[in-house]
XYZ file of C-alpha atoms in Angstrom:
497
model
C -36.179 33.213 -39.377
C -38.199 35.223 -36.823
C -38.651 34.188 -33.241
C -41.013 34.984 -30.410
C -39.394 35.383 -26.974
C -40.812 33.100 -24.310
C -38.620 34.042 -21.352
C -35.310 35.318 -20.388
C -32.979 32.525 -19.174
C -29.775 34.426 -18.233
C -28.378 37.846 -18.634
C -24.991 39.378 -17.823
C -22.620 42.065 -19.190
C -21.306 39.728 -21.876
C -24.387 37.724 -22.898
C -28.216 37.409 -23.056
C -29.802 34.029 -23.310
C -33.541 33.691 -24.199
C -35.947 30.879 -24.728
C -37.713 31.501 -28.007
C -40.259 29.936 -30.359
C -40.237 29.920 -34.111
C -43.012 32.309 -35.342
C -43.579 30.125 -38.430
C -43.431 26.870 -36.481
C -43.691 25.223 -33.039
C -40.029 24.511 -32.185
C -38.704 25.891 -28.978
C -35.120 27.009 -29.168
C -32.448 28.906 -27.285
C -31.094 32.265 -28.576
C -27.835 33.513 -27.365
C -26.584 36.994 -27.977
C -22.850 37.205 -27.045
C -20.677 40.319 -26.884
C -17.791 40.151 -29.345
C -16.749 37.657 -31.971
C -17.141 34.027 -30.986
C -15.904 32.292 -34.156
C -15.905 28.858 -32.481
C -19.679 28.703 -32.949
C -19.119 28.733 -36.741
C -17.069 25.703 -36.268
C -19.573 24.069 -33.966
C -22.414 24.526 -36.495
C -20.801 22.019 -38.736
C -20.113 19.512 -35.796
C -22.656 16.832 -35.272
C -22.347 14.763 -32.142
C -25.096 12.983 -30.018
C -23.869 14.721 -26.843
C -23.803 18.285 -28.271
C -26.837 20.563 -28.778
C -27.644 21.235 -32.457
C -26.869 24.685 -33.776
C -29.325 26.116 -36.277
C -28.012 29.615 -36.968
C -24.824 31.453 -36.278
C -24.337 35.126 -37.091
C -21.112 36.843 -36.265
C -20.661 40.647 -36.581
C -17.957 43.074 -35.338
C -19.708 43.548 -32.010
C -21.945 40.497 -31.355
C -22.351 36.827 -32.047
C -25.985 35.514 -32.228
C -26.544 31.773 -31.917
C -29.804 29.777 -32.338
C -29.443 26.298 -30.854
C -31.472 23.308 -29.773
C -33.294 23.578 -26.442
C -32.339 20.579 -24.299
C -35.052 19.424 -21.980
C -33.366 17.970 -18.871
C -31.650 18.824 -15.639
C -28.277 19.416 -14.207
C -26.519 17.176 -11.670
C -28.045 16.291 -8.422
C -25.207 14.858 -6.324
C -27.689 12.556 -4.459
C -28.872 10.823 -7.719
C -25.750 9.932 -9.523
C -24.996 6.237 -8.865
C -21.765 4.322 -9.682
C -23.328 2.957 -12.847
C -24.471 6.464 -13.896
C -20.981 7.842 -13.227
C -19.429 5.401 -15.636
C -21.902 6.439 -18.246
C -21.337 10.160 -17.679
C -17.580 9.799 -17.704
C -17.635 7.775 -20.902
C -19.963 10.290 -22.669
C -17.959 13.251 -21.527
C -14.724 11.661 -22.802
C -16.477 10.902 -26.096
C -17.608 14.451 -26.740
C -14.287 15.962 -25.660
C -12.375 13.682 -27.912
C -14.688 14.688 -30.762
C -14.152 18.467 -30.053
C -10.449 18.209 -29.583
C -9.872 16.390 -32.888
C -11.525 19.448 -34.518
C -9.301 21.891 -32.584
C -12.029 23.071 -30.201
C -11.206 23.558 -26.470
C -14.258 24.034 -24.275
C -12.525 25.813 -21.345
C -15.499 25.737 -19.027
C -16.227 22.039 -18.126
C -18.190 21.904 -14.974
C -21.271 20.105 -13.665
C -23.633 23.046 -14.503
C -22.674 22.788 -18.088
C -23.657 19.182 -18.317
C -27.384 18.609 -18.951
C -28.931 15.229 -18.410
C -31.425 15.070 -21.224
C -34.644 13.165 -21.335
C -33.199 10.525 -23.707
C -30.919 9.285 -20.884
C -27.761 10.855 -22.282
C -25.902 14.072 -21.448
C -25.419 17.290 -23.463
C -22.345 19.408 -23.041
C -23.456 23.105 -23.330
C -22.056 26.689 -23.057
C -19.228 27.217 -25.487
C -18.891 30.942 -24.638
C -15.405 30.524 -23.253
C -14.356 28.094 -26.002
C -11.439 28.723 -28.310
C -9.123 27.105 -30.880
C -5.296 27.128 -30.345
C -3.293 29.766 -32.210
C 0.186 29.162 -33.568
C 2.740 31.432 -31.920
C 0.498 32.712 -29.073
C 2.148 32.518 -25.662
C -1.083 33.016 -23.729
C -4.855 33.319 -24.131
C -6.177 36.756 -25.187
C -9.281 36.417 -23.003
C -8.976 34.794 -19.522
C -12.255 32.965 -19.082
C -13.436 29.984 -17.191
C -14.700 29.036 -13.765
C -12.480 29.143 -10.700
C -12.092 25.756 -9.170
C -12.556 24.095 -12.520
C -10.083 26.045 -14.740
C -6.447 25.132 -14.583
C -3.635 27.704 -13.737
C -2.695 28.220 -17.370
C -6.209 29.455 -18.113
C -5.407 32.595 -16.029
C -2.638 33.978 -18.195
C 0.385 31.748 -17.499
C 0.471 30.244 -20.942
C -1.814 29.417 -24.027
C -4.405 26.803 -23.123
C -4.704 23.606 -25.062
C -6.731 20.357 -24.676
C -5.046 19.702 -21.306
C -7.074 22.603 -19.868
C -10.187 20.644 -20.519
C -8.563 17.451 -19.058
C -7.946 19.368 -15.804
C -11.570 20.551 -15.677
C -12.824 17.084 -16.570
C -10.931 15.630 -13.589
C -12.447 18.217 -11.256
C -15.963 17.602 -12.679
C -15.780 13.867 -12.504
C -14.466 14.053 -8.940
C -17.633 15.908 -7.966
C -19.856 13.512 -9.986
C -18.274 10.546 -8.190
C -19.139 11.849 -4.782
C -19.541 9.057 -2.207
C -19.613 6.290 -4.826
C -18.255 2.895 -3.657
C -15.812 3.036 -6.499
C -14.251 6.355 -5.554
C -10.920 4.748 -4.769
C -10.889 2.908 -7.982
C -10.858 6.140 -10.022
C -9.106 8.521 -7.611
C -5.667 8.065 -9.044
C -6.865 8.825 -12.592
C -8.748 11.973 -11.564
C -5.739 13.233 -9.540
C -3.485 12.908 -12.473
C -6.055 14.898 -14.597
C -5.930 17.662 -11.996
C -2.139 17.985 -11.836
C -1.169 21.719 -11.756
C 1.542 21.108 -14.338
C -0.010 20.360 -17.685
C 2.963 18.259 -18.758
C 2.169 15.862 -15.865
C -1.478 15.454 -16.785
C -2.879 13.033 -19.278
C -1.992 14.484 -22.670
C -5.196 13.609 -24.383
C -8.801 12.617 -23.415
C -8.198 9.313 -25.126
C -5.597 8.558 -22.395
C -8.105 9.567 -19.675
C -10.709 7.278 -21.184
C -8.350 4.295 -21.405
C -7.215 4.888 -17.741
C -10.806 5.147 -16.460
C -11.967 2.077 -18.398
C -8.761 0.022 -18.935
C -8.798 -3.123 -21.042
C -7.229 -5.159 -18.307
C -5.326 -8.202 -19.426
C -5.742 -11.146 -17.103
C -4.558 -14.659 -17.524
C -6.498 -17.915 -16.785
C -4.528 -20.759 -15.407
C -4.986 -24.525 -15.742
C -4.625 -27.275 -18.270
C -5.771 -25.308 -21.268
C -3.491 -22.408 -20.465
C -0.500 -24.707 -20.057
C -0.995 -25.801 -23.673
C 0.048 -22.299 -24.733
C 3.512 -22.841 -23.208
C 4.127 -25.566 -25.752
C 2.829 -23.526 -28.569
C 4.465 -20.169 -27.862
C 7.127 -20.675 -25.249
C 5.400 -18.198 -22.854
C 2.376 -18.487 -20.586
C -0.377 -16.185 -21.638
C -4.073 -16.476 -22.429
C -5.257 -12.906 -22.500
C -8.723 -11.830 -21.279
C -9.188 -8.189 -22.190
C -11.959 -6.445 -20.318
C -14.108 -3.868 -22.106
C -17.268 -2.085 -21.033
C -19.752 -2.626 -23.867
C -20.144 -4.494 -27.084
C -23.030 -3.921 -29.574
C -24.949 -6.500 -31.587
C -23.472 -7.519 -34.960
C -24.522 -5.090 -37.696
C -25.143 -7.715 -40.364
C -27.837 -9.617 -38.359
C -30.712 -10.327 -40.759
C -33.768 -8.248 -39.827
C -36.396 -10.407 -38.196
C -34.230 -13.492 -37.845
C -34.824 -15.487 -34.765
C -31.668 -16.110 -32.711
C -31.101 -19.110 -30.443
C -30.808 -17.956 -26.825
C -27.581 -19.272 -25.208
C -27.844 -21.458 -22.190
C -27.523 -19.858 -18.781
C -24.021 -20.323 -17.290
C -24.224 -23.012 -14.626
C -22.450 -23.563 -11.285
C -22.237 -19.823 -10.595
C -20.471 -19.371 -7.248
C -17.710 -17.820 -5.164
C -14.518 -19.782 -4.714
C -14.713 -19.943 -0.928
C -13.069 -16.923 0.762
C -10.664 -16.093 -2.092
C -12.570 -13.159 -3.675
C -12.704 -15.147 -6.952
C -15.882 -15.873 -8.839
C -16.436 -19.029 -10.884
C -18.990 -20.266 -13.509
C -19.316 -23.022 -16.097
C -18.092 -22.137 -19.588
C -20.603 -21.780 -22.414
C -18.601 -22.852 -25.572
C -21.193 -21.449 -28.028
C -20.803 -17.912 -26.616
C -18.740 -15.057 -27.926
C -17.262 -14.363 -31.445
C -14.671 -16.212 -33.310
C -12.050 -17.995 -31.230
C -13.195 -16.490 -27.865
C -16.008 -17.033 -25.424
C -17.577 -13.959 -23.888
C -19.552 -13.191 -20.732
C -21.109 -10.120 -19.142
C -20.151 -9.933 -15.364
C -21.965 -7.713 -12.930
C -21.108 -7.126 -9.308
C -23.548 -6.097 -6.553
C -23.178 -5.140 -2.861
C -25.857 -5.376 -0.201
C -25.977 -4.225 3.439
C -27.862 -7.483 4.311
C -27.953 -10.974 2.894
C -30.321 -10.332 0.039
C -29.527 -11.620 -3.457
C -30.335 -9.432 -6.439
C -32.717 -10.522 -9.197
C -31.126 -11.660 -12.446
C -32.135 -8.346 -14.120
C -31.611 -5.911 -11.255
C -29.902 -2.780 -12.505
C -28.315 -1.554 -9.302
C -25.003 -3.299 -10.041
C -21.957 -1.044 -9.446
C -19.338 -2.926 -11.680
C -19.906 -4.493 -15.012
C -17.322 -5.969 -17.338
C -17.255 -7.936 -20.636
C -15.052 -10.969 -19.929
C -13.400 -12.372 -23.022
C -11.370 -15.656 -23.014
C -9.520 -16.526 -26.173
C -6.964 -19.050 -27.608
C -6.779 -22.536 -26.078
C -8.222 -21.237 -22.805
C -11.662 -20.760 -24.441
C -12.297 -24.497 -24.002
C -11.816 -24.585 -20.164
C -14.657 -26.174 -18.361
C -14.962 -23.276 -15.884
C -14.101 -19.615 -15.937
C -12.418 -18.057 -12.881
C -12.286 -14.338 -12.316
C -10.730 -12.528 -9.340
C -12.665 -9.426 -8.331
C -10.876 -8.715 -5.002
C -9.981 -5.094 -6.210
C -13.731 -4.297 -6.140
C -14.376 -5.439 -2.628
C -14.112 -2.189 -0.673
C -16.852 -1.607 1.812
C -18.038 -4.349 4.271
C -21.232 -6.116 3.175
C -22.638 -8.983 1.249
C -21.504 -9.324 -2.325
C -23.258 -11.050 -5.197
C -22.487 -11.309 -8.971
C -24.515 -12.212 -11.998
C -23.160 -13.569 -15.260
C -24.619 -13.859 -18.796
C -23.176 -15.666 -21.780
C -22.888 -13.269 -24.704
C -24.180 -14.093 -28.178
C -22.659 -13.126 -31.476
C -25.903 -11.422 -32.667
C -26.046 -13.613 -35.764
C -26.797 -17.125 -34.517
C -27.104 -16.633 -30.789
C -28.731 -14.162 -28.454
C -27.347 -13.402 -24.982
C -28.422 -15.806 -22.240
C -30.431 -14.743 -19.205
C -28.255 -13.804 -16.233
C -27.451 -16.343 -13.545
C -27.195 -15.267 -9.868
C -24.471 -16.258 -7.569
C -24.545 -17.146 -3.947
C -23.442 -14.506 -1.435
C -19.997 -13.625 -0.026
C -19.809 -11.694 3.201
C -16.950 -9.318 3.077
C -15.590 -8.133 6.472
C -12.036 -7.073 5.489
C -12.562 -3.320 5.093
C -10.012 -2.705 7.917
C -7.870 -5.822 7.445
C -4.061 -5.333 7.615
C -2.370 -4.927 4.329
C -0.040 -7.433 2.532
C 3.599 -6.507 2.217
C 4.647 -4.275 -0.646
C 6.569 -6.035 -3.521
C 10.293 -5.003 -3.468
C 13.151 -5.109 -5.888
C 11.036 -4.381 -9.013
C 12.949 -5.093 -12.209
C 12.523 -5.948 -15.877
C 13.652 -9.360 -17.153
C 14.276 -10.171 -20.761
C 12.809 -13.430 -21.993
C 14.020 -14.851 -25.306
C 12.560 -17.812 -27.272
C 14.144 -18.438 -30.525
C 14.137 -15.212 -32.409
C 11.423 -13.608 -30.245
C 12.142 -11.234 -27.328
C 9.673 -10.385 -24.596
C 9.798 -8.666 -21.222
C 8.562 -9.672 -17.744
C 7.881 -7.537 -14.750
C 9.607 -9.124 -11.626
C 10.189 -8.512 -7.942
C 12.392 -10.164 -5.328
C 10.010 -11.150 -2.560
C 7.603 -13.442 -4.361
C 8.054 -16.048 -1.548
C 6.398 -13.675 0.920
C 2.950 -14.341 -0.475
C 0.371 -17.156 -0.508
C -0.043 -19.454 -3.554
C -3.426 -17.875 -4.480
C -2.497 -14.214 -3.832
C -2.893 -12.291 -7.038
C -0.466 -9.710 -8.511
C -1.658 -6.706 -10.558
C 1.081 -5.171 -12.612
C 0.287 -1.795 -14.197
C 2.484 -0.497 -17.023
C 2.980 3.262 -17.835
C 4.832 4.978 -20.697
C 7.290 7.850 -20.455
C 4.460 10.427 -20.411
C 3.017 8.757 -17.302
C 0.042 7.424 -19.392
C -1.502 4.037 -18.520
C -0.542 1.346 -21.073
C -2.062 -1.872 -19.845
C -2.499 -4.208 -16.834
C -1.760 -7.947 -16.352
C -3.104 -9.878 -13.339
C -1.641 -13.269 -12.370
C -1.839 -15.436 -9.198
C 1.370 -16.537 -7.633
C 0.808 -20.121 -8.531
C 0.591 -19.217 -12.221
C 3.767 -17.194 -12.095
C 5.511 -20.212 -10.662
C 4.044 -22.575 -13.281
C 5.265 -20.365 -16.080
C 8.737 -20.204 -14.653
C 9.326 -16.639 -15.926
C 9.861 -15.232 -12.391
C 7.250 -12.505 -13.087
C 4.441 -11.312 -15.198
C 4.668 -11.216 -19.054
C 3.774 -8.057 -21.023
C 2.539 -8.720 -24.568
C 4.980 -6.974 -26.919
C 2.112 -5.398 -28.915
C 1.745 -2.987 -26.063
C 5.335 -1.802 -26.394
C 5.788 0.699 -29.191
C 9.285 0.689 -30.656
C 10.071 4.347 -31.385
C 12.763 6.728 -30.388
C 12.395 7.589 -26.645
C 9.867 4.967 -25.875
C 10.175 3.972 -22.262
C 8.086 1.998 -19.815
C 7.934 1.311 -16.129
C 5.491 -0.595 -13.866
C 3.995 -0.841 -10.358
C 2.842 -4.008 -8.596
C -0.011 -4.336 -6.143
C -0.929 -7.628 -4.487
C -4.576 -8.730 -4.023
C -5.067 -10.968 -1.069
C -6.596 -14.507 -1.651
C -8.033 -14.073 1.908
C -9.614 -10.613 1.575
C -11.347 -10.864 4.977
C -7.950 -11.370 6.684
C -5.608 -9.260 4.606
C -6.208 -6.262 2.342
C -4.313 -5.450 -0.797
C -0.759 -4.295 -0.476
C -0.765 -0.465 -0.211
C -0.638 1.697 -3.313
C -0.363 5.380 -2.168
C -2.007 8.122 -4.163
C -0.121 9.734 -5.813
C 2.210 6.761 -6.330
C 5.739 7.611 -4.920
C 8.798 6.947 -6.973
C 9.950 4.074 -4.808
C 6.792 2.079 -5.959
C 7.907 2.166 -9.610
C 10.296 -0.076 -11.408
C 13.355 1.228 -13.262
C 12.667 2.468 -16.824
C 12.728 0.021 -19.736
C 13.931 1.820 -22.836
C 12.265 -0.501 -25.350
C 14.410 -1.738 -28.273
C 17.619 -1.035 -26.386
C 17.299 -3.604 -23.655
C 18.302 -0.990 -21.044
């Protein structure tokens, strides 16, 4: 194929990048002429992913590599334009494309904001694979020391051979810049700091771990009459509500079929000053044996409620309630962790349809809650963290416990976060003190499906307390990075130690 040069985009000693047009057609493309062999482009040509530019031609000779690729119309990052909502989308899409590349043995090695294009279709494209490589068996370090200082990890400068953890380091630096002054900065800071650890063994070991840590499926438990029925059925108190970011419509919906719109959740309000939001259940919502709702949180500088379809929310979650708890009259959800800056907070909630019989309901808008606790003194730190074995018949399960439960109010909420032996996030459970006392387990239960029985499997946890009076007391401190004294002893699963 012959091309007509439109303009020179970039030139250096190692590469020339031109914008070109097909002589036999009208497509505008990018032509790159790179010094040396860049065999990774031959792999990329066969890789199709929505967040990668398409490659049309790749020619590798002894001295040069020539690449013809899709021209992406868009722009690079403007730190003033990336909202909290946009950050979550960008973080999710970057994790998606890096997971895709890493499963194919491709390490980008130059992740940075200028290599992320925000395309006109509303999604990003990861570009510039000139520094990319694939790992080589037996190599002690990279042959070519490439990358951008400030974004590349130490091992990328000759200390050892790079692997996917180099991209994880650069991903952490890049996302930290994208996050900027977002209200949610503290929510993600710990994850990004672990990404940027100078020791690759102390980073997340895969992008999948990063994604799960950024967007955890938190397991929270409802309390009340319906949840107590589970005690009789299973011998332990748990009605799990995993939180996920998005769910698509069912694929088998008949084309053109009219769906019944679910009723709007009623009685949408804040539970006084507790930081808990409440709404009436919609029993027809969800899929199978669980009801589902979309929850969105808004912050305002003045008392001004959002519209039901306003898109400037900064936190959204899919709330799922299963088992016996699905029939509760009202759903309660504690969002104290997301109250950070003083102001007026509102939330909206929509009942989720199954995409087969029911469509999502319109959003209902709450009353306002004025948060003034930005500088409130913290609650005491839980002490004496320990694992407790709970046995019911032939079943064995474990609880996270601490020895100063009596220091807290009945409605204070405890968030227990579990980690494995690599330091990777496993799961979270969030229970109020009143529910811990009802269950009589002395702590918070961890579902055994999250504990993998394998040689060397070990787990430990941290506990942070969310105040039921957020305007008077803030959460108990959780330093970043978390010091050793904030962790429980290790549980070596399967040994009882």
